[in-house]
Amino acid sequence: MSTPEPRAPEVPARLVFASGEWTEGRAQIVERSPAWRRSSALMQLSLWLLIPIVFFIPPHIPWVLLVLMLGAYRAFNRFREHRTLLALHGVCPKCGTEQNFPELGRMKRPHVVRCRNCQWDLRVEAPLAGAAS
Ligand SMILES: [Zn+2]
């Protein structure tokens, strides 16, 4: 269902704590083109092909609505996925714990990750990399 991820070069990324303290980490980020976002969103809408199948499961209508909303939600998220975070490694500026952050996927604005040691939220700041198609 998912396309193979392109290899992304590692770029420096800042991990910023609310007080302004920051450390430098390493991130792998893919810039998504408008064409990729459109085609990927359409792929997510293919979930709607399940509607004729789930319609036969009682109580019929709730399953159809669920699949409709799930497909639309996933397509909407793909359509606004301008950048994808593939990997993030760094040191927490609050407690100093070095770790791989698990909050990957679509990069939000701002993208927030949580330190697994001190449980504080850290903002990720990364420069724009070259656009990949
Ligand atoms: Zn921490």
XYZ file of C-alpha atoms and ligand atoms in Angstrom, residues 92 94-97 99 115-120 122, ligand 1:
14
model
C 17.083 16.570 24.913
C 16.138 19.833 29.137
C 17.608 16.631 30.616
C 20.455 15.724 28.244
C 19.171 12.259 27.280
C 17.551 9.303 21.970
C 11.427 13.359 25.530
C 10.947 9.849 26.893
C 13.024 10.613 29.976
C 11.679 13.945 31.262
C 8.344 13.923 29.303
C 8.731 17.555 28.194
C 10.409 19.797 22.321
Zn 14.442 15.225 28.414
